[in-house]
Coordinates of C-alpha atoms in Angstrom, one line a residue:
Chain H
M556 CA -117.0 100.2 -80.0
L557 CA -115.2 97.0 -79.5
N558 CA -114.3 96.3 -75.9
T559 CA -111.7 93.6 -76.4
A560 CA -110.6 93.7 -72.8
S561 CA -113.9 92.3 -71.7
L562 CA -113.7 89.4 -74.0
S563 CA -110.4 88.3 -72.6
L564 CA -109.7 86.2 -69.5
Q565 CA -106.1 87.5 -69.6
Q566 CA -107.3 90.3 -67.4
A567 CA -108.0 87.9 -64.6
P568 CA -105.6 88.2 -61.6
P569 CA -102.9 85.7 -60.9
I570 CA -104.4 82.5 -59.4
S571 CA -102.6 83.1 -56.1
I572 CA -105.0 86.0 -55.4
P573 CA -108.4 84.2 -55.4
F574 CA -106.8 81.0 -54.0
R575 CA -105.5 82.7 -50.9
F576 CA -109.1 83.8 -50.1
F577 CA -110.6 80.4 -50.9
L578 CA -108.0 78.5 -48.8
T579 CA -108.3 80.8 -45.8
A580 CA -112.1 80.7 -45.6
P581 CA -112.4 77.1 -44.4
L582 CA -109.9 77.9 -41.6
F583 CA -112.4 80.4 -40.3
S584 CA -115.3 78.0 -40.6
I585 CA -113.3 75.4 -38.8
L586 CA -112.6 77.9 -36.0
A587 CA -116.3 78.7 -35.9
A588 CA -117.1 75.0 -35.5
V589 CA -114.5 74.7 -32.7
Q590 CA -116.2 77.6 -31.0
L591 CA -119.6 76.0 -31.4
L592 CA -118.2 72.8 -29.9
L593 CA -116.8 74.6 -26.9
A594 CA -119.8 76.9 -26.3
G595 CA -122.4 74.2 -26.8
E596 CA -126.0 75.0 -26.1
E597 CA -125.2 78.5 -24.8
I598 CA -125.0 79.6 -28.4
L599 CA -128.7 79.1 -28.8
V600 CA -129.7 81.1 -25.8
S601 CA -129.6 84.6 -27.4
R602 CA -128.2 86.2 -30.5
W603 CA -126.7 88.9 -28.3
L604 CA -124.3 86.6 -26.4
P605 CA -120.6 87.0 -27.1
V606 CA -120.2 83.4 -28.2
T607 CA -123.1 83.7 -30.6
L608 CA -121.7 87.0 -32.1
G609 CA -118.2 85.4 -32.3
F610 CA -119.6 82.3 -34.1
T611 CA -121.7 84.3 -36.6
H612 CA -118.9 86.7 -37.4
L613 CA -116.3 84.0 -37.9
L614 CA -118.8 82.7 -40.6
T615 CA -119.9 86.0 -42.1
L616 CA -116.5 87.7 -42.2
G617 CA -114.1 84.8 -42.1
F618 CA -115.9 82.5 -44.5
L619 CA -118.5 84.3 -46.5
A620 CA -116.9 87.8 -47.0
M621 CA -113.5 86.0 -47.5
V622 CA -114.8 83.9 -50.4
M623 CA -117.0 86.6 -51.9
C624 CA -114.2 89.2 -51.9
G625 CA -111.8 86.8 -53.5
A626 CA -114.4 85.7 -56.0
L627 CA -115.3 89.3 -56.9
L628 CA -111.7 90.2 -57.6
Q629 CA -111.6 87.2 -59.9
M630 CA -115.0 87.7 -61.5
L631 CA -115.3 91.4 -62.1
P632 CA -112.9 91.3 -65.1
V633 CA -114.3 88.1 -66.5
M634 CA -118.1 88.5 -65.9
A635 CA -118.4 92.3 -65.9
G636 CA -115.4 93.3 -68.0
A637 CA -114.1 95.4 -65.2
P638 CA -110.5 94.5 -64.2
V639 CA -109.6 95.6 -60.7
P640 CA -106.7 98.1 -60.6
G641 CA -103.6 96.9 -58.8
V642 CA -105.3 93.6 -58.1
V643 CA -102.2 91.9 -56.7
V644 CA -101.6 94.5 -54.1
V645 CA -105.3 95.1 -53.4
G646 CA -105.9 91.3 -53.1
G647 CA -103.0 90.8 -50.8
A648 CA -103.9 93.7 -48.5
V649 CA -107.6 92.9 -48.4
H650 CA -106.9 89.3 -47.6
L651 CA -104.5 90.1 -44.8
L652 CA -106.6 92.9 -43.2
L653 CA -109.8 90.9 -43.4
S654 CA -108.1 87.8 -41.8
L655 CA -106.5 89.7 -39.0
G656 CA -109.5 92.0 -38.5
T657 CA -111.9 89.1 -38.1
L658 CA -109.6 87.4 -35.5
F659 CA -109.4 90.7 -33.5
L660 CA -113.1 91.3 -33.7
V661 CA -113.9 87.8 -32.5
A662 CA -111.4 88.2 -29.7
W663 CA -113.2 91.5 -28.7
F664 CA -116.6 89.7 -28.8
L665 CA -115.2 87.1 -26.5
G666 CA -113.9 89.7 -24.1
S667 CA -110.2 89.0 -24.7
G668 CA -109.1 92.0 -26.8
P669 CA -109.7 95.6 -27.5
L670 CA -112.1 96.9 -30.2
P671 CA -110.1 99.6 -32.0
P672 CA -107.5 97.3 -33.7
A673 CA -110.3 95.1 -35.0
L674 CA -112.2 98.1 -36.4
I675 CA -109.1 99.7 -38.0
L676 CA -108.1 96.4 -39.7
L677 CA -111.6 95.6 -41.0
V678 CA -112.4 99.2 -42.1
A679 CA -109.1 99.4 -43.9
G680 CA -109.6 96.1 -45.6
F681 CA -113.2 96.8 -46.7
S682 CA -112.3 100.3 -47.8
I683 CA -109.5 99.1 -50.0
F684 CA -111.7 96.4 -51.4
L685 CA -114.6 98.8 -52.0
I686 CA -112.5 101.6 -53.6
A687 CA -110.8 99.1 -55.9
T688 CA -114.0 97.4 -57.1
V689 CA -115.9 100.7 -57.5
V690 CA -113.0 102.2 -59.5
A691 CA -113.0 99.0 -61.6
I692 CA -116.7 99.2 -62.4
W693 CA -116.6 103.0 -62.9
R694 CA -113.7 102.7 -65.4
R695 CA -115.7 100.2 -67.3
G696 CA -118.2 102.9 -68.0
V697 CA -122.0 102.6 -68.4
V698 CA -123.4 99.4 -66.8
A699 CA -126.1 98.0 -68.8
R700 CA -129.3 97.2 -66.9
G701 CA -129.5 93.6 -66.2
S702 CA -125.8 92.9 -66.6
P703 CA -124.2 91.2 -63.7
A704 CA -122.2 94.3 -62.9
G705 CA -125.5 96.1 -62.0
G706 CA -126.4 93.6 -59.2
M707 CA -122.8 93.5 -58.1
Q708 CA -122.7 97.3 -57.7
L709 CA -125.7 97.2 -55.4
A710 CA -124.2 94.3 -53.5
L711 CA -121.1 96.5 -52.9
V712 CA -123.4 99.4 -51.8
S713 CA -125.0 97.0 -49.3
L714 CA -121.5 95.9 -48.1
L715 CA -120.7 99.5 -47.4
V716 CA -123.9 100.0 -45.4
T717 CA -123.3 96.7 -43.5
V718 CA -119.7 97.7 -42.6
L719 CA -120.7 101.2 -41.5
L720 CA -123.6 100.0 -39.3
G721 CA -121.3 97.3 -37.9
V722 CA -118.8 99.9 -36.9
V723 CA -121.5 102.1 -35.3
A724 CA -123.1 99.1 -33.5
S725 CA -119.7 97.9 -32.1
L726 CA -118.8 101.3 -30.9
G727 CA -122.2 101.4 -29.2
Y728 CA -121.6 98.1 -27.4
D729 CA -118.1 99.1 -26.5
G730 CA -119.5 102.2 -24.7
R731 CA -117.6 104.6 -27.0
L732 CA -120.8 105.9 -28.6
V733 CA -124.2 106.5 -27.1
I734 CA -126.9 105.0 -29.3
R735 CA -130.4 104.9 -28.2
E736 CA -131.6 102.3 -30.6
L737 CA -128.7 99.9 -30.6
A738 CA -130.8 96.8 -31.2
V739 CA -132.4 98.5 -34.2
V740 CA -129.0 99.5 -35.6
T741 CA -127.9 95.9 -35.2
D742 CA -131.0 94.5 -36.9
I743 CA -130.4 96.8 -39.9
H744 CA -126.7 95.8 -40.0
L745 CA -127.8 92.2 -40.1
G746 CA -130.5 92.8 -42.7
W747 CA -128.1 94.6 -45.1
G748 CA -125.5 92.0 -44.6
L749 CA -127.7 89.0 -45.4
A750 CA -130.4 90.4 -47.7
G751 CA -128.2 93.0 -49.2
W752 CA -124.6 92.1 -49.6
V753 CA -124.9 88.2 -49.5
G754 CA -128.3 88.0 -51.2
L755 CA -127.6 90.5 -54.0
L756 CA -124.3 89.1 -54.8
L757 CA -125.5 85.5 -54.9
S758 CA -128.5 86.4 -57.0
S759 CA -126.6 88.4 -59.5
V760 CA -124.0 85.6 -59.8
A761 CA -126.9 83.1 -60.1
F762 CA -128.4 85.1 -63.1
Q763 CA -125.1 84.5 -64.9
L764 CA -124.0 81.1 -63.6
V765 CA -127.1 79.0 -63.0
P766 CA -128.0 78.8 -66.8
M767 CA -124.3 78.1 -67.5
F768 CA -123.6 75.4 -65.0
N769 CA -126.7 73.3 -65.6
V770 CA -127.7 74.4 -69.1
T771 CA -131.1 75.8 -68.0
P772 CA -133.3 78.4 -69.7
E773 CA -132.3 82.0 -69.0
Y774 CA -133.8 83.9 -66.1
P775 CA -136.7 86.1 -67.2
Q776 CA -135.4 89.5 -68.4
W777 CA -137.6 91.5 -66.0
M778 CA -136.0 89.6 -63.1
K779 CA -132.4 90.2 -64.2
R780 CA -133.2 93.9 -64.8
H781 CA -135.3 94.7 -61.8
L782 CA -134.8 92.3 -59.0
P783 CA -131.5 93.8 -57.7
W784 CA -132.7 97.4 -57.4
L785 CA -136.1 96.3 -56.1
I786 CA -134.4 94.4 -53.3
L787 CA -132.2 97.4 -52.5
L788 CA -135.3 99.7 -52.4
A789 CA -137.2 97.2 -50.2
L790 CA -134.2 97.2 -47.8
V791 CA -134.1 101.0 -47.7
G792 CA -137.9 101.1 -47.0
W793 CA -137.6 98.4 -44.3
S794 CA -134.7 100.2 -42.6
L795 CA -136.4 103.6 -42.6
L796 CA -139.6 102.1 -41.1
Q797 CA -137.6 100.7 -38.1
F798 CA -137.1 104.1 -36.5
G799 CA -140.4 106.0 -36.3
E800 CA -142.6 106.0 -33.3
G801 CA -146.5 105.9 -33.1
A802 CA -149.2 103.8 -34.5
F803 CA -148.5 104.5 -38.1
W804 CA -144.9 103.4 -37.9
E805 CA -145.8 100.4 -35.8
G806 CA -148.2 99.3 -38.5
G807 CA -145.7 100.0 -41.2
R808 CA -143.1 98.1 -39.3
K809 CA -145.2 95.0 -39.2
F810 CA -145.3 94.8 -43.0
S811 CA -142.0 96.4 -43.7
L812 CA -140.2 93.1 -44.4
V813 CA -142.9 91.8 -46.8
P814 CA -141.4 93.2 -50.0
V815 CA -137.9 91.8 -49.1
V816 CA -139.4 88.4 -48.4
V817 CA -141.6 88.3 -51.5
L818 CA -138.6 89.3 -53.7
Y819 CA -136.4 86.6 -52.3
L820 CA -139.2 84.0 -52.6
L821 CA -139.6 84.9 -56.2
F822 CA -135.9 84.5 -56.8
A823 CA -135.8 81.1 -55.0
F824 CA -138.8 79.7 -56.8
I825 CA -137.7 80.9 -60.2
T826 CA -134.2 79.5 -59.7
L827 CA -135.5 76.1 -58.5
D828 CA -137.9 76.0 -61.5
L829 CA -135.0 76.8 -63.9
Q830 CA -132.9 74.1 -62.3
R831 CA -135.8 71.7 -62.6
R832 CA -135.9 72.4 -66.3
R833 CA -132.2 72.0 -66.8
K834 CA -131.0 70.1 -69.9
R835 CA -127.9 68.9 -68.1
K836 CA -129.2 66.0 -66.1
V837 CA -125.9 64.4 -64.7
P838 CA -125.6 64.5 -60.9
D839 CA -124.0 67.7 -59.9
I840 CA -122.8 68.5 -56.3
T841 CA -122.9 72.3 -56.8
L842 CA -126.6 71.9 -57.8
L843 CA -127.3 70.0 -54.5
F844 CA -125.8 72.8 -52.6
W845 CA -127.9 75.3 -54.5
V846 CA -131.1 73.4 -53.9
T847 CA -130.3 73.1 -50.2
G848 CA -129.6 76.9 -50.1
L849 CA -132.8 77.8 -51.9
V850 CA -135.0 75.4 -49.9
S851 CA -133.6 76.9 -46.7
L852 CA -134.3 80.4 -48.0
I853 CA -137.9 79.3 -48.7
C854 CA -138.3 77.7 -45.2
C855 CA -137.1 80.9 -43.6
A856 CA -139.6 82.9 -45.6
V857 CA -142.4 80.6 -44.7
L858 CA -141.4 80.7 -41.1
W859 CA -141.4 84.4 -41.2
V860 CA -144.9 84.5 -42.7
C861 CA -146.2 82.1 -40.1
S862 CA -144.6 84.1 -37.3
Q863 CA -146.5 87.2 -38.6
L864 CA -149.8 85.3 -38.5
L865 CA -149.4 83.4 -35.3
P866 CA -148.5 85.6 -32.3
W867 CA -147.4 82.7 -30.1
L868 CA -144.8 81.7 -32.8
A869 CA -143.5 85.3 -33.0
S870 CA -142.9 85.4 -29.3
W871 CA -141.2 81.9 -29.3
R872 CA -137.6 82.2 -28.2
G873 CA -136.2 79.8 -30.7
M874 CA -137.3 81.9 -33.7
G875 CA -134.2 84.0 -34.0
A876 CA -131.9 81.0 -33.8
L877 CA -133.9 79.1 -36.4
W878 CA -133.7 82.1 -38.8
G879 CA -130.0 82.5 -38.2
I880 CA -129.4 78.8 -38.9
G881 CA -131.6 78.8 -42.0
L882 CA -130.1 82.0 -43.5
L883 CA -126.5 81.5 -42.5
L884 CA -125.8 77.8 -42.6
G885 CA -128.7 76.7 -44.8
F886 CA -128.7 79.5 -47.4
S887 CA -125.5 81.5 -47.5
L888 CA -123.0 78.8 -46.5
S889 CA -124.5 76.1 -48.7
I890 CA -124.4 78.2 -51.9
V891 CA -120.9 79.6 -51.3
N892 CA -119.6 76.2 -50.4
G893 CA -121.1 74.7 -53.5
M894 CA -119.7 77.4 -55.8
L895 CA -116.2 76.7 -54.4
Y896 CA -116.4 73.2 -55.9
K897 CA -116.8 74.8 -59.4
I898 CA -114.6 77.8 -59.1
V899 CA -111.5 76.2 -57.6
P900 CA -111.2 73.2 -60.0
F901 CA -112.0 75.4 -63.0
L902 CA -109.5 78.1 -62.2
S903 CA -106.9 75.4 -61.6
W904 CA -107.5 73.7 -64.9
F905 CA -107.8 77.0 -66.8
H906 CA -104.5 78.5 -65.6
L907 CA -102.7 75.2 -66.2
Q908 CA -104.2 74.7 -69.6
N909 CA -103.4 78.3 -70.7
R910 CA -99.8 77.8 -69.7
Q911 CA -99.6 74.4 -71.4
M912 CA -100.9 75.9 -74.7
A913 CA -98.7 79.0 -74.5
Q914 CA -95.6 76.8 -74.0
M915 CA -96.8 74.1 -76.4
R916 CA -96.0 71.5 -73.8
M917 CA -98.6 68.9 -74.7
S918 CA -96.6 66.2 -73.1
V919 CA -97.7 67.4 -69.7
A920 CA -101.2 66.1 -69.1
I921 CA -103.5 68.6 -67.4
P922 CA -105.9 67.0 -64.8
H923 CA -109.6 67.6 -65.6
M924 CA -111.8 69.4 -63.1
K925 CA -112.9 66.4 -61.2
A926 CA -109.3 65.2 -60.8
F927 CA -108.7 68.3 -58.6
I928 CA -111.7 67.6 -56.3
S929 CA -113.3 64.2 -56.7
D930 CA -117.1 63.9 -56.8
R931 CA -117.0 61.5 -53.9
A932 CA -115.1 63.8 -51.6
A933 CA -117.4 66.7 -52.4
R934 CA -120.5 64.5 -52.0
V935 CA -119.4 63.3 -48.5
Q936 CA -118.8 66.9 -47.5
F937 CA -122.2 67.9 -48.8
V938 CA -123.9 65.2 -46.7
L939 CA -122.0 66.4 -43.6
H940 CA -122.9 70.0 -44.2
L941 CA -126.6 69.0 -44.7
L942 CA -126.6 66.9 -41.6
A943 CA -124.9 69.6 -39.5
T944 CA -127.5 72.2 -40.7
V945 CA -130.4 69.9 -40.0
A946 CA -128.9 68.9 -36.6
M947 CA -128.6 72.6 -35.6
A948 CA -132.2 73.3 -36.5
A949 CA -133.2 70.1 -34.6
A950 CA -131.3 71.4 -31.6
V951 CA -133.5 74.5 -31.5
L952 CA -136.7 72.6 -32.2
Y953 CA -136.2 69.5 -30.0
S954 CA -133.3 69.5 -27.6
H955 CA -130.4 71.8 -26.9
N956 CA -128.4 68.6 -26.2
L957 CA -128.1 68.2 -30.0
V958 CA -125.9 71.3 -30.3
R959 CA -122.7 69.3 -29.6
P960 CA -123.4 66.5 -32.1
A961 CA -124.3 69.3 -34.6
A962 CA -121.0 71.0 -33.9
F963 CA -119.1 67.8 -34.5
L964 CA -120.8 67.4 -37.9
F965 CA -120.1 71.0 -38.7
L966 CA -116.5 70.6 -37.7
A967 CA -116.2 67.5 -39.8
S968 CA -117.8 69.2 -42.8
N969 CA -115.5 72.1 -42.7
L970 CA -112.4 70.1 -42.1
L971 CA -113.3 68.1 -45.2
L972 CA -114.1 71.2 -47.2
G973 CA -110.7 72.6 -46.2
A974 CA -109.0 69.3 -47.1
N975 CA -110.7 69.2 -50.5
L976 CA -109.7 72.7 -51.4
W977 CA -106.1 72.4 -50.1
I978 CA -105.7 69.1 -51.9
A979 CA -107.0 70.7 -55.1
V980 CA -104.4 73.5 -54.8
W981 CA -101.7 70.9 -54.0
R982 CA -102.6 69.1 -57.2
F983 CA -102.5 72.4 -59.1
R984 CA -99.0 73.0 -57.7
K985 CA -97.8 69.6 -58.7
T986 CA -98.8 70.0 -62.4
S987 CA -97.6 73.6 -62.3
L988 CA -94.1 72.4 -61.2
L989 CA -94.1 69.8 -64.0
L990 CA -94.9 72.5 -66.5
A991 CA -92.1 74.7 -65.1
Q992 CA -89.6 71.8 -65.3
K993 CA -90.2 71.1 -68.9
S994 CA -89.9 74.6 -70.1
Chain M
M375 CA -133.7 88.4 -92.4
S376 CA -131.1 86.2 -90.9
T377 CA -128.7 87.6 -88.3
I378 CA -125.4 86.2 -87.3
A379 CA -126.5 86.4 -83.6
G380 CA -129.7 84.6 -84.3
T381 CA -128.3 81.8 -86.4
M382 CA -125.2 81.2 -84.3
T383 CA -127.0 81.4 -80.9
A384 CA -129.5 78.8 -82.1
D385 CA -126.6 76.6 -83.1
H386 CA -125.1 77.0 -79.6
R387 CA -128.3 75.7 -78.1
H388 CA -128.3 72.8 -80.6
C389 CA -124.7 71.8 -79.5
D390 CA -125.7 72.2 -75.8
E391 CA -128.5 69.7 -76.4
Y392 CA -126.2 67.1 -77.9
F393 CA -123.7 67.8 -75.2
S394 CA -126.2 67.2 -72.3
E395 CA -127.7 64.1 -73.9
T396 CA -124.3 62.5 -74.5
E397 CA -123.3 63.2 -70.9
A398 CA -126.5 61.8 -69.6
A399 CA -126.2 58.6 -71.6
I400 CA -122.6 58.1 -70.5
S401 CA -123.4 58.9 -66.9
A402 CA -126.0 56.1 -67.1
G403 CA -123.5 53.7 -68.6
E404 CA -125.2 53.6 -72.0
W405 CA -122.0 53.4 -74.0
I406 CA -123.5 52.7 -77.4
K407 CA -126.0 55.4 -77.2
G408 CA -123.3 57.7 -75.8
E409 CA -121.0 57.0 -78.6
H410 CA -123.7 57.8 -81.2
L411 CA -124.6 61.0 -79.5
F412 CA -121.0 62.0 -79.0
K413 CA -120.4 61.7 -82.7
L414 CA -123.3 64.1 -83.4
F415 CA -122.1 66.5 -80.7
R416 CA -118.5 66.5 -82.0
E417 CA -119.7 67.0 -85.6
A418 CA -122.0 69.9 -84.6
T419 CA -119.3 71.5 -82.5
L420 CA -116.5 71.3 -85.0
N421 CA -118.8 72.5 -87.7
H422 CA -119.7 75.5 -85.5
F423 CA -116.1 76.3 -85.0
A424 CA -115.5 76.0 -88.7
M425 CA -118.4 78.3 -89.6
E426 CA -116.8 80.9 -87.4
E427 CA -113.2 80.4 -88.3
E428 CA -113.7 80.0 -92.0
R429 CA -116.6 82.4 -92.7
L430 CA -117.5 84.8 -89.9
F431 CA -114.1 85.7 -88.4
P432 CA -112.4 86.4 -91.7
A433 CA -115.3 88.7 -92.8
F434 CA -115.2 90.5 -89.5
E435 CA -111.4 90.7 -89.4
G436 CA -111.5 92.1 -93.0
H437 CA -113.9 94.8 -91.8
V438 CA -111.9 95.9 -88.7
G439 CA -108.6 95.4 -90.5
H440 CA -106.7 93.1 -88.2
T441 CA -106.8 89.6 -86.8
M442 CA -105.8 90.4 -83.3
G443 CA -108.5 91.2 -80.7
P444 CA -111.6 89.2 -79.9
T445 CA -111.5 86.8 -82.8
Q446 CA -108.0 85.8 -81.9
I447 CA -109.2 85.0 -78.3
M448 CA -112.2 83.1 -79.7
R449 CA -109.9 81.0 -81.9
M450 CA -107.6 80.3 -79.0
E451 CA -110.6 79.1 -76.9
H452 CA -111.8 76.9 -79.9
N453 CA -108.4 75.2 -79.7
Q454 CA -108.8 74.7 -75.9
M455 CA -112.2 73.1 -76.6
R456 CA -111.0 71.0 -79.5
Q457 CA -108.3 69.6 -77.2
L458 CA -110.9 68.7 -74.5
V459 CA -113.3 67.1 -77.1
D460 CA -110.4 65.0 -78.3
E461 CA -109.7 63.9 -74.7
M462 CA -113.3 63.1 -74.2
A463 CA -113.2 60.9 -77.3
V464 CA -110.3 59.0 -75.8
S465 CA -112.2 58.5 -72.5
L466 CA -115.2 57.4 -74.4
K467 CA -113.3 54.8 -76.3
A468 CA -111.8 53.5 -73.1
Q469 CA -115.3 53.5 -71.5
D470 CA -113.7 55.6 -68.7
K471 CA -116.8 57.1 -67.2
A472 CA -115.1 59.3 -64.5
G473 CA -112.6 60.5 -67.0
Y474 CA -115.3 61.4 -69.5
L475 CA -117.5 63.2 -67.0
G476 CA -114.6 65.1 -65.5
R477 CA -113.6 66.4 -69.0
S478 CA -117.1 67.1 -70.0
E479 CA -117.6 69.2 -66.9
T480 CA -114.5 71.1 -67.8
L481 CA -115.6 71.6 -71.4
M482 CA -119.0 72.7 -70.2
M483 CA -117.5 75.5 -68.1
I484 CA -115.2 76.8 -70.9
M485 CA -117.9 76.3 -73.6
Q486 CA -120.6 78.2 -71.7
Q487 CA -118.5 81.2 -70.9
H488 CA -117.2 81.2 -74.4
N489 CA -120.7 81.1 -75.8
M490 CA -121.8 83.9 -73.4
K491 CA -119.1 86.2 -74.7
E492 CA -120.0 85.4 -78.3
E493 CA -123.7 85.8 -77.8
Q494 CA -123.5 89.0 -75.7
M495 CA -120.7 90.8 -77.4
L496 CA -119.1 89.3 -80.5
Y497 CA -122.1 88.3 -82.6
P498 CA -124.0 91.6 -82.0
M499 CA -120.8 93.4 -82.9
M500 CA -120.5 91.4 -86.1
D501 CA -124.1 92.0 -87.1
Q502 CA -123.5 95.7 -86.5
A503 CA -120.2 95.9 -88.3
L504 CA -121.1 93.7 -91.3
G505 CA -124.7 94.8 -91.9
Q506 CA -126.2 93.3 -95.0
A507 CA -123.1 91.3 -95.9
G508 CA -123.4 89.7 -92.4
A509 CA -127.0 88.8 -93.0
S510 CA -126.2 87.1 -96.3
I511 CA -123.3 85.1 -94.7
A512 CA -125.7 84.1 -91.9
S513 CA -128.2 82.8 -94.4
E514 CA -125.6 80.7 -96.1
L515 CA -124.3 79.1 -93.0
V516 CA -125.3 75.4 -92.6
P517 CA -125.5 74.1 -89.0
V518 CA -125.3 70.3 -88.7

């Protein structure tokens, strides 16, 4: 029967909920940039170093998870017809716990704080988030195969696995838990975080939004239906194969990442092809970020295949750093950054216009989307982001001396991203006050 | 047999095409071509709204017995879009490229999510609720 709730945007949370996540995220990426600047080339030496772990978690927790959680609270009612219960309290608590927890965790990585408060804050934050979103999806009832809620559900499962493994690994490093295969647990934590939580969420959002943003053909039905669970299955298989001992397991391990790589390559190529066939040809900054992200993803996959075929490449020390830069900066950060340029202006306009129409205050002009964030400002930030990413990769490939210039570019990029978002919200406030005055 | 979903979804794609072509022309500074295409886009879009508001929604509301609910929200969004299309016409007349593109970007967002809700939920619901009567209305609709 008729599900009117899911047709309505009225179920969306108050704008202050998603905005607080989106405005906090660049603060963390700025911190990450500062840390990169201070640490310099040390960051490329090993992924196990405190500075490297601090840098990556400022980005994954402080930036990526921050934006993705805020966006999910906003999107679940609109895209999946699943309003989040008590969204104001949930959003407020998750934002606070995630922010503080990330700071405490990074302090622990850098050796200037204890682990337990970080874990308590982060686990509390993610638990509230997961419970609220799972209840939302569960209350909505049956999830149709191929609906965005399906992929989102699996992304949430991956988030749970990532958090649990992160807790286990950190307890291991802190000496509170004896784990024989600590490096393996950490790898699996990383795999589920990037290929599970980030990859599944971005791909299920892409299924819905890529055709919308650029007026492209739809994704093939089989892909929308099957890609999310195939990725999850591939991740499960990969994870299980990491533990066994003996020749059989060794052999399996060598190929265990193949399905994950193939599935993401398919996703990347099909998305690029759809975008190439878009009807909407006007220049679009978000599209530039998407293409950058997908090309980085393809580069990482090609690099992985090469490293499997060429033993000298596999044993090259820069490999891990290059993958990290490609997947984190090149793929995840690019796409999330690009999406912010659509989400923030649209939500601003949408909330203001709804109020204007409800009050019948047509005398107050509502700025259009590009008046919140200008194309020029977004484009400059895109160029800085792209240069920072390329410079980081060049630092690994050519000279570690390039890390500091790369860090400067990354800092500039994130300062500008922060400024663009904060200015957009300031403009929102200005019109919002005008509307309040008139009524 | 015509279905509401089939006819109206095809008309969405049709409007999308005019929309994208108009935007591309204006982005390239081709104002005369842009004005011509915009006229086609506006006609097609307003006609689409009219088909829904004058034929489909009343038939569906008659069937479910009230005018609240999804059709009310769709009408509200039509008004939001009409307002944006009017603003785009003003920008076009003033040859204000940035103004036009900012508004067309905004319209695109609201229009695409509106279409998605209609195509994935409302039209199939109407086809199911109205049955044969729906099919005959669909066959009488004239997209422009």
